[in-house]
């Protein structure tokens, strides 16, 4: 519980209208996009400036009140569930694009900017911000940075961390640090920028970011290749890369996902094949034309039963929009949708998809798989029902097996969704006890009182897939 | 001093032939490429495996013996001078390319591999490892990773850190951590890979690295643009980027550098102009042809007095080789050569070059400037004589002014050379006292006994450019 005198302090900092404390308001911020994890915050605050964030941190530190920074809550690892209560920080007022610098190809933003708004703003100037998480219509840049979000264009263009050049952040001790800058090269000390990216609000509160932009590709083409078996699809992926082409997007959807997506989007996707690859290339017209032709030939040689290049930009857009809607489509099937992002080296995609299907069979659960085939980042997804405890136990066991298998194949427990609460029990599987010890040492150094987003990244529990809070 | 019993332990670990302790042998490893910094190690060890590194660390920890990992010692920040004595670790036996994985576009190497050998090995398979520090003929990959080396291709392709996907490293506590992997996406916990890159051996000893490769560009063209004034050269840089072209290389040399390079390489470079830009573009033939034509036009419009495209690959190679030799060429002018790498946002290049010239004038020192104009990474270089104390004081004052000016323009004290000993007094200027405190906290968490490369990155002293050890 937060005392009345502390609440008075907070109200003085952010103003009455930016402090929310009713049961209804707290309930809104008791969960995020992660199924089955919920906990009420004591208070919700919406600071208007970095200085207000500093003042909030100082007030919280005195009373050891947890602080959970939150964008739109679209993360899938319970990264923003206030599991230890305390204060949820909203960035709805710190949502401005501060500068687009065309000479240095950078954009400087506050954390509350919506990803898609940023992308559109820079595209209007002929520039390009590539990271495109499926949630980009609602996600914030601050959330993307805290989770190091990926997206469909990760294969060719990398993920959020590849575009973060500098940060302003408030430390647990109330001090402000500024890392990096508009600098293509900077080796002044340890790379705090990249330490903060993906640290899920557990090391500092990000209040401003300078992001790298690149020239907008002048053209793009999209194609769909259909397969009667998964191996042929996986072979196409390998052969495209082996032919030294890096497509902008190289997405995989299995038959059950395809069916769900078509039912949802009704754009005439085929639903009678085992798998499809959605492939996009961008760049200069000549390169796109040449690559698309070569990739289509490779898909056909590898056993695609059909390869179709989108005839118009609208048709292409419909295909990628349908793909982005995969989670929404699958979420309609059952009350609860567990979506994971086990990731393997690209060469192991076929093995991983087969392993997922065997694991689903073994535990008698339905798992639909789609994801970023080009970068080995798969999204095995289980439509289930959290009220069915017996089935949930099997789902949990299946996902534990999937993480285990991903690691056996040289992969990781999470490619782009983050650790948060739901992957914390598995983190040691990937990084080892020595790795956990190093990470905890860093956490302790930066946040000795454990006030920044406690209960995330690290956990006492192991091998427990689902956490249901009271 | 290291006791005979500890020496016995070391000999048992690495074998007699891999332990060097004579005065002559220790002298060889008492300095690196940095002028005027020298200190004798107690012992030099060349382990043959990660396990031997672990055993050495465990023996050193018990006695609090400093450990200085060292590649070829080509760094320019005194990063590998054993200022506190102790053990210098050589990686001459751990110098194998372990695997080139063409499916996943990765290469896995031991730290002792020579950068150029790696580049050539992957190019033979049609692949490309872009980071190309000027020292690449002699530098090791381990050294590149520890210093986060840049190079001429940084503008388009980024620096070493952009290509490090995974590391194996030995911690100060003797444990081995493995970070990342052959994974385009991995958000399992804090980004320890990027924390270690550029940490100069102060946080862990890197024993293996998995690096990202990309397809080798199919063609390349090189051109030289001559200018009567620096502003016109800087304007060309800005206009090329504003036209949304990112050249592979965009190098700047001022007249004094040009003169020194021509005297050294004798390839017929013009020496009667104020500045030149050396520009390379690579990619598909169509893109290269188009970009080079557009860039040549921009240079001419911006006031270049001559623009010449290299007619043959040999001519192009001669130009870039001459540029890479700039430091060697300048080093012939005087007994001591102080080369720095103050870096500014690209848009501030002209202001920075002018400021450097004013600072040189003010302190009455000669400063030649060349560097990576495209990424704002300049190398103001002072041919001087360390025996002339009065002049050295002026050189030191001039470089302090240069660092100060770089930071005022939104830049940094070091773009690609690292902090080591020589930039440590200036680090706080860039990262602030809060930033230093965070970095020290991380250092303390990972190396509480301060045995890993002590005296680097952090210092008690401030604003002292040159450190002469006893």
PDB file of N, CA, C and O in Angstrom, chain A residues 227-235 252 254 274-275 349-350 353-354 357:
ATOM      1  N   UNK A 227       3.314 -24.987 -50.499  1.00  0.00           N
ATOM      2  CA  UNK A 227       4.033 -26.261 -50.370  1.00  0.00           C
ATOM      3  C   UNK A 227       3.141 -27.369 -49.843  1.00  0.00           C
ATOM      4  O   UNK A 227       2.307 -27.136 -48.973  1.00  0.00           O
ATOM      5  N   UNK A 228       3.390 -28.578 -50.362  1.00  0.00           N
ATOM      6  CA  UNK A 228       2.670 -29.750 -49.857  1.00  0.00           C
ATOM      7  C   UNK A 228       3.407 -30.361 -48.674  1.00  0.00           C
ATOM      8  O   UNK A 228       2.875 -31.231 -47.995  1.00  0.00           O
ATOM      9  N   UNK A 229       4.654 -29.972 -48.468  1.00  0.00           N
ATOM     10  CA  UNK A 229       5.327 -30.445 -47.258  1.00  0.00           C
ATOM     11  C   UNK A 229       6.327 -29.418 -46.743  1.00  0.00           C
ATOM     12  O   UNK A 229       6.874 -28.604 -47.493  1.00  0.00           O
ATOM     13  N   UNK A 230       6.514 -29.489 -45.437  1.00  0.00           N
ATOM     14  CA  UNK A 230       7.289 -28.482 -44.723  1.00  0.00           C
ATOM     15  C   UNK A 230       8.765 -28.493 -45.126  1.00  0.00           C
ATOM     16  O   UNK A 230       9.406 -27.442 -45.225  1.00  0.00           O
ATOM     17  N   UNK A 231       9.288 -29.685 -45.382  1.00  0.00           N
ATOM     18  CA  UNK A 231      10.690 -29.790 -45.781  1.00  0.00           C
ATOM     19  C   UNK A 231      10.988 -28.982 -47.030  1.00  0.00           C
ATOM     20  O   UNK A 231      12.031 -28.322 -47.116  1.00  0.00           O
ATOM     21  N   UNK A 232      10.077 -29.039 -47.991  1.00  0.00           N
ATOM     22  CA  UNK A 232      10.297 -28.299 -49.237  1.00  0.00           C
ATOM     23  C   UNK A 232      10.332 -26.797 -48.951  1.00  0.00           C
ATOM     24  O   UNK A 232      11.137 -26.065 -49.530  1.00  0.00           O
ATOM     25  N   UNK A 233       9.461 -26.362 -48.045  1.00  0.00           N
ATOM     26  CA  UNK A 233       9.453 -24.938 -47.682  1.00  0.00           C
ATOM     27  C   UNK A 233      10.775 -24.563 -47.009  1.00  0.00           C
ATOM     28  O   UNK A 233      11.395 -23.544 -47.342  1.00  0.00           O
ATOM     29  N   UNK A 234      11.205 -25.414 -46.064  1.00  0.00           N
ATOM     30  CA  UNK A 234      12.458 -25.128 -45.350  1.00  0.00           C
ATOM     31  C   UNK A 234      13.643 -25.121 -46.308  1.00  0.00           C
ATOM     32  O   UNK A 234      14.533 -24.286 -46.205  1.00  0.00           O
ATOM     33  N   UNK A 235      13.614 -26.076 -47.255  1.00  0.00           N
ATOM     34  CA  UNK A 235      14.688 -26.124 -48.259  1.00  0.00           C
ATOM     35  C   UNK A 235      14.744 -24.852 -49.089  1.00  0.00           C
ATOM     36  O   UNK A 235      15.821 -24.372 -49.443  1.00  0.00           O
ATOM     37  N   UNK A 252       6.840 -17.853 -42.692  1.00  0.00           N
ATOM     38  CA  UNK A 252       6.326 -19.217 -42.815  1.00  0.00           C
ATOM     39  C   UNK A 252       4.982 -19.302 -42.091  1.00  0.00           C
ATOM     40  O   UNK A 252       4.838 -18.766 -40.996  1.00  0.00           O
ATOM     41  N   UNK A 254       2.050 -22.452 -41.247  1.00  0.00           N
ATOM     42  CA  UNK A 254       1.632 -23.829 -41.484  1.00  0.00           C
ATOM     43  C   UNK A 254       0.130 -23.869 -41.803  1.00  0.00           C
ATOM     44  O   UNK A 254      -0.554 -22.842 -41.740  1.00  0.00           O
ATOM     45  N   UNK A 274       0.197 -27.622 -47.074  1.00  0.00           N
ATOM     46  CA  UNK A 274       0.840 -27.863 -45.783  1.00  0.00           C
ATOM     47  C   UNK A 274       1.472 -26.604 -45.194  1.00  0.00           C
ATOM     48  O   UNK A 274       1.527 -26.434 -43.981  1.00  0.00           O
ATOM     49  N   UNK A 275       2.014 -25.777 -46.075  1.00  0.00           N
ATOM     50  CA  UNK A 275       2.752 -24.607 -45.605  1.00  0.00           C
ATOM     51  C   UNK A 275       2.831 -23.567 -46.711  1.00  0.00           C
ATOM     52  O   UNK A 275       2.738 -23.903 -47.895  1.00  0.00           O
ATOM     53  N   UNK A 349      15.326 -24.694 -39.097  1.00  0.00           N
ATOM     54  CA  UNK A 349      13.887 -24.414 -39.157  1.00  0.00           C
ATOM     55  C   UNK A 349      13.057 -25.684 -39.383  1.00  0.00           C
ATOM     56  O   UNK A 349      12.091 -25.949 -38.657  1.00  0.00           O
ATOM     57  N   UNK A 350      13.422 -26.491 -40.374  1.00  0.00           N
ATOM     58  CA  UNK A 350      12.621 -27.685 -40.678  1.00  0.00           C
ATOM     59  C   UNK A 350      12.639 -28.644 -39.489  1.00  0.00           C
ATOM     60  O   UNK A 350      11.598 -29.177 -39.091  1.00  0.00           O
ATOM     61  N   UNK A 353      10.338 -27.183 -36.769  1.00  0.00           N
ATOM     62  CA  UNK A 353       8.900 -27.312 -37.047  1.00  0.00           C
ATOM     63  C   UNK A 353       8.456 -28.756 -36.836  1.00  0.00           C
ATOM     64  O   UNK A 353       7.416 -29.022 -36.224  1.00  0.00           O
ATOM     65  N   UNK A 354       9.285 -29.688 -37.301  1.00  0.00           N
ATOM     66  CA  UNK A 354       8.935 -31.109 -37.104  1.00  0.00           C
ATOM     67  C   UNK A 354       8.913 -31.452 -35.620  1.00  0.00           C
ATOM     68  O   UNK A 354       8.017 -32.160 -35.144  1.00  0.00           O
ATOM     69  N   UNK A 357       5.737 -30.252 -34.026  1.00  0.00           N
ATOM     70  CA  UNK A 357       4.590 -31.103 -34.329  1.00  0.00           C
ATOM     71  C   UNK A 357       4.614 -32.404 -33.517  1.00  0.00           C
ATOM     72  O   UNK A 357       3.582 -32.872 -33.039  1.00  0.00           O
TER      73      UNK A 357
END
